[in-house]
């Protein structure tokens, strides 16, 4: 039944002997000596230098022999793959000089060995992999699709390895030869996303791929003229920066720099300018700048035009590079420098958008009290909820005689302005607040050093210092914040209270670049409680991932945060609204717009056919002008609702404009309500309600605005206006510029929304918001009609699918076909056969997809089948049989659209209900 005791002991001794032998072997497998490796590498570099073809062949053969001898002498050396790599390169050159079967065979043999190298040697094995792949594909005369598949597999193999960038660059050169346009586009996108800060990749794309506009991460450490190191983009996250490369030798440079100054004046609070003089002047050109009355930051650029930064980003001078709030810049390598400098306003971010980003990067959301009243015994950190669903919320602290006085805490907290007011502060005012808070905190720490709740003050000092670092552009403040963080963590802190100092130390670590983000962020979460880490730690990690320029990490912690039970926790509402804001999502990890460059912006704003919104609108209590209560979404009375949040101006004026016929008309400063009311009026079944919600408690002002704009609907007030907690929870942060729009489904979920930031792209403006309102009303009604069909309420389905809007001759979306298709099924259920025939005929006529050219799709075939059913009922048997033959004909698969998906649901429903 098994081994005897003696045999078990013998077996154990054998295992021990084998383990000892393995250790001896590993010790014996010493690496190839560095001096011998260096000799081989030196000889490889010398091959072909001033030598004849015969001499080069002899040198290659000699090098191959030496390499093989070294491998034979060190068969288990841990660095043997470096030797193989040298042999491979020598054999490759030899084959180029002497194309023989023997040389080819030996090259393939070395390639086979090199292909087994671990990822540590990925750069060495890459060419060997490509060579072997090409050999195998050529041997079987592989067609282009198979070659494309092989290239795709190779790219995947090298993802995440040291050779990933090189593999993508090589694949980018191969893909066009394989006519793989989609793969080529994917490769370029990956290069731009994962290696936007790699100078070699940037140079490769500029020289080889013919891309006119290149989105790059402007990355580098530069020294200010006073010796301070500024690290881009880390020290400038949340800010717009102009990097000006110039030389005294450039004709007209003075005029050019003055033009830059004039443009800066248009955006005084948004643009900081860093000057990079190319002449290696002792003062980095600062004296020249001051002589031209330019108060720019002078930076040293060792080597001038030979500097890697100039070679990678500028390439010509004088030139200005706009770096956005995430450190990204759009380069135009094929565009000749313009003599006249002018900034395209499309590329300049909104000031409130920048202020919001700065606040997030600084960490305000970790210490700002977002409730209407501040309770010093329950600071924001203590309201945060654990990631674990079964964990209890941390309640308030008990106070003692040694606690920091309440008045002191209130004075400190008053310096941290809650959203949306924080985002409307000028940078100088925000800096003044941080500076004041830091002084108050320092004094409190000195006076109450033994207070049990001193961490409350320390956390605010840490954030204040990070705010001073960000807004003053002085890295010394981050160093002070890190010092305070280390001091704070020496105390026994509540879990959530340690998030701020760990956030700061992680930020400093990322800035120094000594530890990878993949290590820094998980370590912070681990130290904050691992699986029990508070939601605030996940929020902090998501922000740090932006600092680290890691979309993968940002998405990871964003998703984890959104899964955490944060609901009902007002402390994090401002952060949540940032995560949900599609404007912010679109801007992440990419350079600012260039006019007309991206028609995809409109599709993104409209969000048609993309991931639908499904969040439920939180319960909101609004007040009518008569003082009655309106509860949303409860009181929508089963109607679609366009909820439009408006912040009325201080002065209400009647703005008279002329319409297309030259007649006067009254319009608001924001026409969203006008358009919403027009849609409500056009709605066939009058089931679209418009609710203008004013962020104001003054009924007279609201009435004046309603009258001035002739808005004939019931208005409501948001109690408390901008101080209402819903402002933060819903992300209504820039309503003084643009109304915030929410389209609510009948069940109270949000079908579509638009924040107060307007996409500046040519195709992302106000008209795109109008299209969003219209198309999602159509989508909602189509779904409502489908649900009525599914429940067998054919009368209701026929009514809903008769709308929502009458044809206007300028249909931008193809909902007519699906709507007629659905109404035909409703009329079949009602046995209204004539109406059903008219509807299915209209559906067939409206069906998109080019069936006439490429052949009928499955949906078209099913509609012919439906038509046959209707014709049968009308007694038109021959026509019905003809329709059934059409339905039985072979079909063609077309690319699936949102309309096809909906009609496929109709088809499945019809079959289920037979």
PDB file of C-alpha atoms in Angstrom, residues 68-332:
ATOM      1  CA  UNK A  68      30.450  29.747 -29.965  1.00  0.00           C
ATOM      2  CA  UNK A  69      33.600  28.797 -28.071  1.00  0.00           C
ATOM      3  CA  UNK A  70      32.539  31.052 -25.222  1.00  0.00           C
ATOM      4  CA  UNK A  71      29.088  29.451 -25.209  1.00  0.00           C
ATOM      5  CA  UNK A  72      30.603  25.962 -25.209  1.00  0.00           C
ATOM      6  CA  UNK A  73      32.746  26.896 -22.233  1.00  0.00           C
ATOM      7  CA  UNK A  74      29.791  28.447 -20.370  1.00  0.00           C
ATOM      8  CA  UNK A  75      26.704  26.441 -21.431  1.00  0.00           C
ATOM      9  CA  UNK A  76      24.687  27.363 -18.306  1.00  0.00           C
ATOM     10  CA  UNK A  77      25.895  30.936 -17.844  1.00  0.00           C
ATOM     11  CA  UNK A  78      22.978  33.169 -16.854  1.00  0.00           C
ATOM     12  CA  UNK A  79      24.107  35.826 -19.367  1.00  0.00           C
ATOM     13  CA  UNK A  80      24.743  33.384 -22.231  1.00  0.00           C
ATOM     14  CA  UNK A  81      21.891  34.924 -24.233  1.00  0.00           C
ATOM     15  CA  UNK A  82      23.929  38.104 -24.574  1.00  0.00           C
ATOM     16  CA  UNK A  83      26.635  36.048 -26.238  1.00  0.00           C
ATOM     17  CA  UNK A  84      24.003  34.395 -28.464  1.00  0.00           C
ATOM     18  CA  UNK A  85      22.775  37.860 -29.409  1.00  0.00           C
ATOM     19  CA  UNK A  86      26.271  38.879 -30.519  1.00  0.00           C
ATOM     20  CA  UNK A  87      26.662  35.653 -32.499  1.00  0.00           C
ATOM     21  CA  UNK A  88      23.257  36.249 -34.107  1.00  0.00           C
ATOM     22  CA  UNK A  89      24.187  39.776 -35.206  1.00  0.00           C
ATOM     23  CA  UNK A  90      27.526  38.574 -36.590  1.00  0.00           C
ATOM     24  CA  UNK A  91      25.829  35.734 -38.494  1.00  0.00           C
ATOM     25  CA  UNK A  92      23.225  38.120 -39.848  1.00  0.00           C
ATOM     26  CA  UNK A  93      25.942  40.400 -41.231  1.00  0.00           C
ATOM     27  CA  UNK A  94      27.841  37.418 -42.592  1.00  0.00           C
ATOM     28  CA  UNK A  95      24.742  36.183 -44.394  1.00  0.00           C
ATOM     29  CA  UNK A  96      24.357  39.633 -45.936  1.00  0.00           C
ATOM     30  CA  UNK A  97      27.907  39.374 -47.251  1.00  0.00           C
ATOM     31  CA  UNK A  98      27.796  35.698 -48.202  1.00  0.00           C
ATOM     32  CA  UNK A  99      24.371  34.271 -49.053  1.00  0.00           C
ATOM     33  CA  UNK A 100      24.995  30.547 -48.664  1.00  0.00           C
ATOM     34  CA  UNK A 101      22.907  27.630 -47.440  1.00  0.00           C
ATOM     35  CA  UNK A 102      25.387  27.000 -44.657  1.00  0.00           C
ATOM     36  CA  UNK A 103      25.258  30.563 -43.371  1.00  0.00           C
ATOM     37  CA  UNK A 104      21.461  30.554 -43.618  1.00  0.00           C
ATOM     38  CA  UNK A 105      21.235  27.261 -41.715  1.00  0.00           C
ATOM     39  CA  UNK A 106      23.548  28.455 -38.934  1.00  0.00           C
ATOM     40  CA  UNK A 107      21.625  31.735 -38.644  1.00  0.00           C
ATOM     41  CA  UNK A 108      18.362  29.830 -38.195  1.00  0.00           C
ATOM     42  CA  UNK A 109      19.979  27.491 -35.673  1.00  0.00           C
ATOM     43  CA  UNK A 110      21.127  30.441 -33.550  1.00  0.00           C
ATOM     44  CA  UNK A 111      17.697  32.014 -33.926  1.00  0.00           C
ATOM     45  CA  UNK A 112      16.089  28.865 -32.520  1.00  0.00           C
ATOM     46  CA  UNK A 113      18.306  29.044 -29.446  1.00  0.00           C
ATOM     47  CA  UNK A 114      17.777  32.772 -29.009  1.00  0.00           C
ATOM     48  CA  UNK A 115      14.006  32.374 -29.299  1.00  0.00           C
ATOM     49  CA  UNK A 116      14.033  30.486 -25.987  1.00  0.00           C
ATOM     50  CA  UNK A 117      15.485  33.476 -24.122  1.00  0.00           C
ATOM     51  CA  UNK A 118      13.406  34.832 -21.213  1.00  0.00           C
ATOM     52  CA  UNK A 119      11.761  38.251 -21.337  1.00  0.00           C
ATOM     53  CA  UNK A 120      14.841  39.751 -19.735  1.00  0.00           C
ATOM     54  CA  UNK A 121      16.497  39.320 -23.152  1.00  0.00           C
ATOM     55  CA  UNK A 122      13.415  40.168 -25.202  1.00  0.00           C
ATOM     56  CA  UNK A 123      15.241  42.829 -27.199  1.00  0.00           C
ATOM     57  CA  UNK A 124      17.857  40.272 -28.258  1.00  0.00           C
ATOM     58  CA  UNK A 125      15.380  37.575 -29.275  1.00  0.00           C
ATOM     59  CA  UNK A 126      12.939  39.846 -31.161  1.00  0.00           C
ATOM     60  CA  UNK A 127      14.739  39.768 -34.504  1.00  0.00           C
ATOM     61  CA  UNK A 128      15.269  36.027 -34.160  1.00  0.00           C
ATOM     62  CA  UNK A 129      11.541  35.563 -33.624  1.00  0.00           C
ATOM     63  CA  UNK A 130      10.735  37.651 -36.683  1.00  0.00           C
ATOM     64  CA  UNK A 131      13.255  35.745 -38.788  1.00  0.00           C
ATOM     65  CA  UNK A 132      11.879  32.354 -37.781  1.00  0.00           C
ATOM     66  CA  UNK A 133       8.305  33.512 -38.314  1.00  0.00           C
ATOM     67  CA  UNK A 134       9.084  34.726 -41.812  1.00  0.00           C
ATOM     68  CA  UNK A 135      10.879  31.450 -42.615  1.00  0.00           C
ATOM     69  CA  UNK A 136       7.930  29.321 -41.512  1.00  0.00           C
ATOM     70  CA  UNK A 137       5.338  31.487 -43.266  1.00  0.00           C
ATOM     71  CA  UNK A 138       7.336  31.555 -46.483  1.00  0.00           C
ATOM     72  CA  UNK A 139       7.833  27.794 -46.398  1.00  0.00           C
ATOM     73  CA  UNK A 140       4.068  27.236 -46.612  1.00  0.00           C
ATOM     74  CA  UNK A 141       3.463  30.198 -48.899  1.00  0.00           C
ATOM     75  CA  UNK A 142       1.172  31.785 -46.311  1.00  0.00           C
ATOM     76  CA  UNK A 143      -1.450  34.257 -47.525  1.00  0.00           C
ATOM     77  CA  UNK A 144      -1.652  37.816 -46.213  1.00  0.00           C
ATOM     78  CA  UNK A 145      -4.321  37.119 -43.551  1.00  0.00           C
ATOM     79  CA  UNK A 146      -2.167  34.388 -41.995  1.00  0.00           C
ATOM     80  CA  UNK A 147       0.859  36.684 -42.007  1.00  0.00           C
ATOM     81  CA  UNK A 148      -1.185  39.428 -40.355  1.00  0.00           C
ATOM     82  CA  UNK A 149      -2.317  36.962 -37.681  1.00  0.00           C
ATOM     83  CA  UNK A 150       1.292  35.910 -37.059  1.00  0.00           C
ATOM     84  CA  UNK A 151       2.406  39.536 -36.736  1.00  0.00           C
ATOM     85  CA  UNK A 152      -0.459  40.234 -34.329  1.00  0.00           C
ATOM     86  CA  UNK A 153       0.547  37.233 -32.203  1.00  0.00           C
ATOM     87  CA  UNK A 154       4.157  38.420 -32.104  1.00  0.00           C
ATOM     88  CA  UNK A 155       3.058  41.878 -30.934  1.00  0.00           C
ATOM     89  CA  UNK A 156       1.046  40.261 -28.166  1.00  0.00           C
ATOM     90  CA  UNK A 157       3.998  38.103 -27.107  1.00  0.00           C
ATOM     91  CA  UNK A 158       6.169  41.161 -26.573  1.00  0.00           C
ATOM     92  CA  UNK A 159       3.581  43.258 -24.761  1.00  0.00           C
ATOM     93  CA  UNK A 160       4.917  44.286 -21.371  1.00  0.00           C
ATOM     94  CA  UNK A 161       8.486  43.198 -22.172  1.00  0.00           C
ATOM     95  CA  UNK A 162      11.546  45.455 -22.590  1.00  0.00           C
ATOM     96  CA  UNK A 163      11.191  44.959 -26.359  1.00  0.00           C
ATOM     97  CA  UNK A 164       7.538  46.006 -26.625  1.00  0.00           C
ATOM     98  CA  UNK A 165       8.283  49.410 -28.153  1.00  0.00           C
ATOM     99  CA  UNK A 166      10.787  47.917 -30.587  1.00  0.00           C
ATOM    100  CA  UNK A 167       8.359  45.151 -31.591  1.00  0.00           C
ATOM    101  CA  UNK A 168       5.661  47.725 -32.314  1.00  0.00           C
ATOM    102  CA  UNK A 169       8.000  49.899 -34.343  1.00  0.00           C
ATOM    103  CA  UNK A 170       9.139  46.939 -36.437  1.00  0.00           C
ATOM    104  CA  UNK A 171       5.527  45.805 -36.860  1.00  0.00           C
ATOM    105  CA  UNK A 172       4.563  49.317 -37.954  1.00  0.00           C
ATOM    106  CA  UNK A 173       6.979  48.982 -40.867  1.00  0.00           C
ATOM    107  CA  UNK A 174       5.760  45.493 -41.776  1.00  0.00           C
ATOM    108  CA  UNK A 175       1.982  46.042 -41.510  1.00  0.00           C
ATOM    109  CA  UNK A 176       1.647  48.303 -44.605  1.00  0.00           C
ATOM    110  CA  UNK A 177       3.362  45.638 -46.726  1.00  0.00           C
ATOM    111  CA  UNK A 178       0.703  43.195 -45.563  1.00  0.00           C
ATOM    112  CA  UNK A 179      -2.078  45.681 -46.408  1.00  0.00           C
ATOM    113  CA  UNK A 180      -3.107  45.491 -42.742  1.00  0.00           C
ATOM    114  CA  UNK A 181      -4.529  48.991 -42.323  1.00  0.00           C
ATOM    115  CA  UNK A 182      -6.503  48.182 -39.186  1.00  0.00           C
ATOM    116  CA  UNK A 183      -3.493  46.589 -37.535  1.00  0.00           C
ATOM    117  CA  UNK A 184      -1.322  49.549 -38.540  1.00  0.00           C
ATOM    118  CA  UNK A 185      -3.805  51.939 -36.932  1.00  0.00           C
ATOM    119  CA  UNK A 186      -3.886  49.819 -33.787  1.00  0.00           C
ATOM    120  CA  UNK A 187      -0.080  49.762 -33.621  1.00  0.00           C
ATOM    121  CA  UNK A 188       0.157  53.541 -33.940  1.00  0.00           C
ATOM    122  CA  UNK A 189      -2.505  53.988 -31.269  1.00  0.00           C
ATOM    123  CA  UNK A 190      -0.633  51.661 -28.907  1.00  0.00           C
ATOM    124  CA  UNK A 191       2.658  53.437 -29.537  1.00  0.00           C
ATOM    125  CA  UNK A 192       1.004  56.780 -28.851  1.00  0.00           C
ATOM    126  CA  UNK A 193      -0.711  55.527 -25.705  1.00  0.00           C
ATOM    127  CA  UNK A 194       2.032  53.448 -24.088  1.00  0.00           C
ATOM    128  CA  UNK A 195       5.188  55.146 -25.338  1.00  0.00           C
ATOM    129  CA  UNK A 196       4.182  58.763 -25.788  1.00  0.00           C
ATOM    130  CA  UNK A 197       7.122  59.797 -23.566  1.00  0.00           C
ATOM    131  CA  UNK A 198       9.758  57.684 -25.309  1.00  0.00           C
ATOM    132  CA  UNK A 199      12.094  59.883 -27.419  1.00  0.00           C
ATOM    133  CA  UNK A 200      13.080  56.957 -29.655  1.00  0.00           C
ATOM    134  CA  UNK A 201       9.442  56.138 -30.389  1.00  0.00           C
ATOM    135  CA  UNK A 202       8.603  59.789 -31.027  1.00  0.00           C
ATOM    136  CA  UNK A 203      11.539  60.131 -33.409  1.00  0.00           C
ATOM    137  CA  UNK A 204      10.587  56.886 -35.173  1.00  0.00           C
ATOM    138  CA  UNK A 205       6.979  57.991 -35.700  1.00  0.00           C
ATOM    139  CA  UNK A 206       8.057  61.388 -36.991  1.00  0.00           C
ATOM    140  CA  UNK A 207      10.516  59.934 -39.490  1.00  0.00           C
ATOM    141  CA  UNK A 208       8.747  56.784 -40.641  1.00  0.00           C
ATOM    142  CA  UNK A 209       4.988  56.980 -40.281  1.00  0.00           C
ATOM    143  CA  UNK A 210       4.226  60.330 -41.903  1.00  0.00           C
ATOM    144  CA  UNK A 211       1.857  61.421 -39.151  1.00  0.00           C
ATOM    145  CA  UNK A 212       1.111  65.107 -39.354  1.00  0.00           C
ATOM    146  CA  UNK A 213      -0.007  65.519 -35.760  1.00  0.00           C
ATOM    147  CA  UNK A 214       1.635  63.528 -33.015  1.00  0.00           C
ATOM    148  CA  UNK A 215       0.336  63.349 -29.449  1.00  0.00           C
ATOM    149  CA  UNK A 216       3.281  62.977 -27.061  1.00  0.00           C
ATOM    150  CA  UNK A 217       3.931  63.103 -23.347  1.00  0.00           C
ATOM    151  CA  UNK A 218       6.493  65.830 -22.806  1.00  0.00           C
ATOM    152  CA  UNK A 219       8.693  64.177 -20.232  1.00  0.00           C
ATOM    153  CA  UNK A 220      11.979  65.380 -18.779  1.00  0.00           C
ATOM    154  CA  UNK A 221      13.855  66.961 -15.899  1.00  0.00           C
ATOM    155  CA  UNK A 222      15.204  70.452 -16.495  1.00  0.00           C
ATOM    156  CA  UNK A 223      17.094  72.862 -14.273  1.00  0.00           C
ATOM    157  CA  UNK A 224      15.831  76.337 -13.581  1.00  0.00           C
ATOM    158  CA  UNK A 225      18.393  79.130 -13.785  1.00  0.00           C
ATOM    159  CA  UNK A 226      18.487  79.253  -9.965  1.00  0.00           C
ATOM    160  CA  UNK A 227      19.436  75.563  -9.849  1.00  0.00           C
ATOM    161  CA  UNK A 228      15.992  74.156  -8.965  1.00  0.00           C
ATOM    162  CA  UNK A 229      15.010  70.994 -10.815  1.00  0.00           C
ATOM    163  CA  UNK A 230      11.616  71.076 -12.510  1.00  0.00           C
ATOM    164  CA  UNK A 231      10.239  67.734 -13.600  1.00  0.00           C
ATOM    165  CA  UNK A 232       7.848  67.721 -16.526  1.00  0.00           C
ATOM    166  CA  UNK A 233       5.057  66.875 -16.514  1.00  0.00           C
ATOM    167  CA  UNK A 234       4.948  66.040 -12.812  1.00  0.00           C
ATOM    168  CA  UNK A 235       5.520  69.546 -11.458  1.00  0.00           C
ATOM    169  CA  UNK A 236       3.001  70.989 -13.917  1.00  0.00           C
ATOM    170  CA  UNK A 237       0.090  68.560 -13.622  1.00  0.00           C
ATOM    171  CA  UNK A 238      -3.179  70.469 -13.797  1.00  0.00           C
ATOM    172  CA  UNK A 239      -1.619  73.472 -15.518  1.00  0.00           C
ATOM    173  CA  UNK A 240      -1.163  74.687 -19.075  1.00  0.00           C
ATOM    174  CA  UNK A 241       2.438  75.359 -20.018  1.00  0.00           C
ATOM    175  CA  UNK A 242       4.128  76.992 -22.981  1.00  0.00           C
ATOM    176  CA  UNK A 243       7.664  75.759 -23.629  1.00  0.00           C
ATOM    177  CA  UNK A 244       9.489  78.285 -25.801  1.00  0.00           C
ATOM    178  CA  UNK A 245      12.663  77.204 -27.608  1.00  0.00           C
ATOM    179  CA  UNK A 246      14.581  80.181 -29.017  1.00  0.00           C
ATOM    180  CA  UNK A 247      18.001  81.438 -29.992  1.00  0.00           C
ATOM    181  CA  UNK A 248      19.554  84.845 -30.530  1.00  0.00           C
ATOM    182  CA  UNK A 249      20.672  83.542 -33.909  1.00  0.00           C
ATOM    183  CA  UNK A 250      17.090  83.101 -35.130  1.00  0.00           C
ATOM    184  CA  UNK A 251      16.046  86.048 -37.356  1.00  0.00           C
ATOM    185  CA  UNK A 252      13.231  88.037 -35.775  1.00  0.00           C
ATOM    186  CA  UNK A 253      13.353  86.136 -32.477  1.00  0.00           C
ATOM    187  CA  UNK A 254      12.555  89.282 -30.446  1.00  0.00           C
ATOM    188  CA  UNK A 255       9.394  89.933 -32.441  1.00  0.00           C
ATOM    189  CA  UNK A 256       8.384  86.304 -32.074  1.00  0.00           C
ATOM    190  CA  UNK A 257       8.836  86.300 -28.294  1.00  0.00           C
ATOM    191  CA  UNK A 258       6.773  89.473 -27.986  1.00  0.00           C
ATOM    192  CA  UNK A 259       3.989  87.786 -29.963  1.00  0.00           C
ATOM    193  CA  UNK A 260       4.067  84.946 -27.459  1.00  0.00           C
ATOM    194  CA  UNK A 261       3.751  87.483 -24.655  1.00  0.00           C
ATOM    195  CA  UNK A 262       0.719  89.060 -26.341  1.00  0.00           C
ATOM    196  CA  UNK A 263      -0.954  85.693 -26.618  1.00  0.00           C
ATOM    197  CA  UNK A 264      -0.139  84.847 -23.006  1.00  0.00           C
ATOM    198  CA  UNK A 265      -1.881  88.035 -21.913  1.00  0.00           C
ATOM    199  CA  UNK A 266      -5.140  86.688 -23.360  1.00  0.00           C
ATOM    200  CA  UNK A 267      -4.981  83.772 -20.915  1.00  0.00           C
ATOM    201  CA  UNK A 268      -3.042  85.341 -18.056  1.00  0.00           C
ATOM    202  CA  UNK A 269      -4.239  82.974 -15.343  1.00  0.00           C
ATOM    203  CA  UNK A 270      -3.882  79.845 -17.416  1.00  0.00           C
ATOM    204  CA  UNK A 271      -0.517  79.920 -19.176  1.00  0.00           C
ATOM    205  CA  UNK A 272       2.886  79.634 -17.514  1.00  0.00           C
ATOM    206  CA  UNK A 273       5.857  80.052 -19.856  1.00  0.00           C
ATOM    207  CA  UNK A 274       9.174  78.239 -19.570  1.00  0.00           C
ATOM    208  CA  UNK A 275      11.990  79.604 -21.708  1.00  0.00           C
ATOM    209  CA  UNK A 276      14.645  77.303 -23.216  1.00  0.00           C
ATOM    210  CA  UNK A 277      17.455  79.310 -24.745  1.00  0.00           C
ATOM    211  CA  UNK A 278      19.576  77.378 -27.246  1.00  0.00           C
ATOM    212  CA  UNK A 279      22.748  79.505 -27.008  1.00  0.00           C
ATOM    213  CA  UNK A 280      24.203  78.039 -23.785  1.00  0.00           C
ATOM    214  CA  UNK A 281      24.222  81.471 -22.154  1.00  0.00           C
ATOM    215  CA  UNK A 282      25.400  81.549 -18.514  1.00  0.00           C
ATOM    216  CA  UNK A 283      22.052  82.959 -17.352  1.00  0.00           C
ATOM    217  CA  UNK A 284      19.999  80.785 -19.746  1.00  0.00           C
ATOM    218  CA  UNK A 285      18.912  83.968 -21.554  1.00  0.00           C
ATOM    219  CA  UNK A 286      17.226  85.459 -18.498  1.00  0.00           C
ATOM    220  CA  UNK A 287      18.751  88.926 -19.050  1.00  0.00           C
ATOM    221  CA  UNK A 288      17.424  89.013 -22.613  1.00  0.00           C
ATOM    222  CA  UNK A 289      13.968  88.001 -21.379  1.00  0.00           C
ATOM    223  CA  UNK A 290      13.935  90.754 -18.751  1.00  0.00           C
ATOM    224  CA  UNK A 291      15.115  93.260 -21.353  1.00  0.00           C
ATOM    225  CA  UNK A 292      12.047  92.339 -23.415  1.00  0.00           C
ATOM    226  CA  UNK A 293       9.871  92.645 -20.291  1.00  0.00           C
ATOM    227  CA  UNK A 294       9.179  88.918 -20.299  1.00  0.00           C
ATOM    228  CA  UNK A 295       8.706  87.509 -16.831  1.00  0.00           C
ATOM    229  CA  UNK A 296       9.142  83.911 -17.982  1.00  0.00           C
ATOM    230  CA  UNK A 297      10.922  81.116 -16.153  1.00  0.00           C
ATOM    231  CA  UNK A 298      14.391  80.675 -17.623  1.00  0.00           C
ATOM    232  CA  UNK A 299      15.479  77.031 -17.938  1.00  0.00           C
ATOM    233  CA  UNK A 300      18.888  75.632 -18.789  1.00  0.00           C
ATOM    234  CA  UNK A 301      19.190  73.400 -21.862  1.00  0.00           C
ATOM    235  CA  UNK A 302      22.683  71.858 -21.940  1.00  0.00           C
ATOM    236  CA  UNK A 303      23.950  71.436 -25.487  1.00  0.00           C
ATOM    237  CA  UNK A 304      21.288  73.683 -26.978  1.00  0.00           C
ATOM    238  CA  UNK A 305      20.117  72.215 -30.276  1.00  0.00           C
ATOM    239  CA  UNK A 306      21.995  69.002 -29.545  1.00  0.00           C
ATOM    240  CA  UNK A 307      19.911  68.416 -26.426  1.00  0.00           C
ATOM    241  CA  UNK A 308      17.595  65.410 -26.677  1.00  0.00           C
ATOM    242  CA  UNK A 309      14.585  67.518 -25.685  1.00  0.00           C
ATOM    243  CA  UNK A 310      15.159  69.885 -28.604  1.00  0.00           C
ATOM    244  CA  UNK A 311      15.765  67.012 -31.008  1.00  0.00           C
ATOM    245  CA  UNK A 312      12.632  65.187 -29.864  1.00  0.00           C
ATOM    246  CA  UNK A 313      10.099  67.947 -29.336  1.00  0.00           C
ATOM    247  CA  UNK A 314      11.201  71.165 -31.048  1.00  0.00           C
ATOM    248  CA  UNK A 315      13.418  70.375 -34.067  1.00  0.00           C
ATOM    249  CA  UNK A 316      13.138  74.009 -35.197  1.00  0.00           C
ATOM    250  CA  UNK A 317      13.218  77.431 -33.577  1.00  0.00           C
ATOM    251  CA  UNK A 318      11.913  79.720 -32.379  1.00  0.00           C
ATOM    252  CA  UNK A 319       8.952  77.511 -31.588  1.00  0.00           C
ATOM    253  CA  UNK A 320       6.320  77.216 -28.874  1.00  0.00           C
ATOM    254  CA  UNK A 321       5.001  73.888 -27.595  1.00  0.00           C
ATOM    255  CA  UNK A 322       1.737  73.898 -25.657  1.00  0.00           C
ATOM    256  CA  UNK A 323       1.750  71.271 -22.903  1.00  0.00           C
ATOM    257  CA  UNK A 324      -1.665  70.528 -21.461  1.00  0.00           C
ATOM    258  CA  UNK A 325      -2.803  69.738 -17.933  1.00  0.00           C
ATOM    259  CA  UNK A 326      -1.767  66.081 -18.251  1.00  0.00           C
ATOM    260  CA  UNK A 327       1.652  66.803 -19.749  1.00  0.00           C
ATOM    261  CA  UNK A 328       0.634  66.011 -23.322  1.00  0.00           C
ATOM    262  CA  UNK A 329       1.566  68.081 -26.360  1.00  0.00           C
ATOM    263  CA  UNK A 330       0.588  67.945 -30.010  1.00  0.00           C
ATOM    264  CA  UNK A 331       3.630  68.050 -32.296  1.00  0.00           C
ATOM    265  CA  UNK A 332       3.395  69.007 -35.946  1.00  0.00           C
TER     266      UNK A 332
END
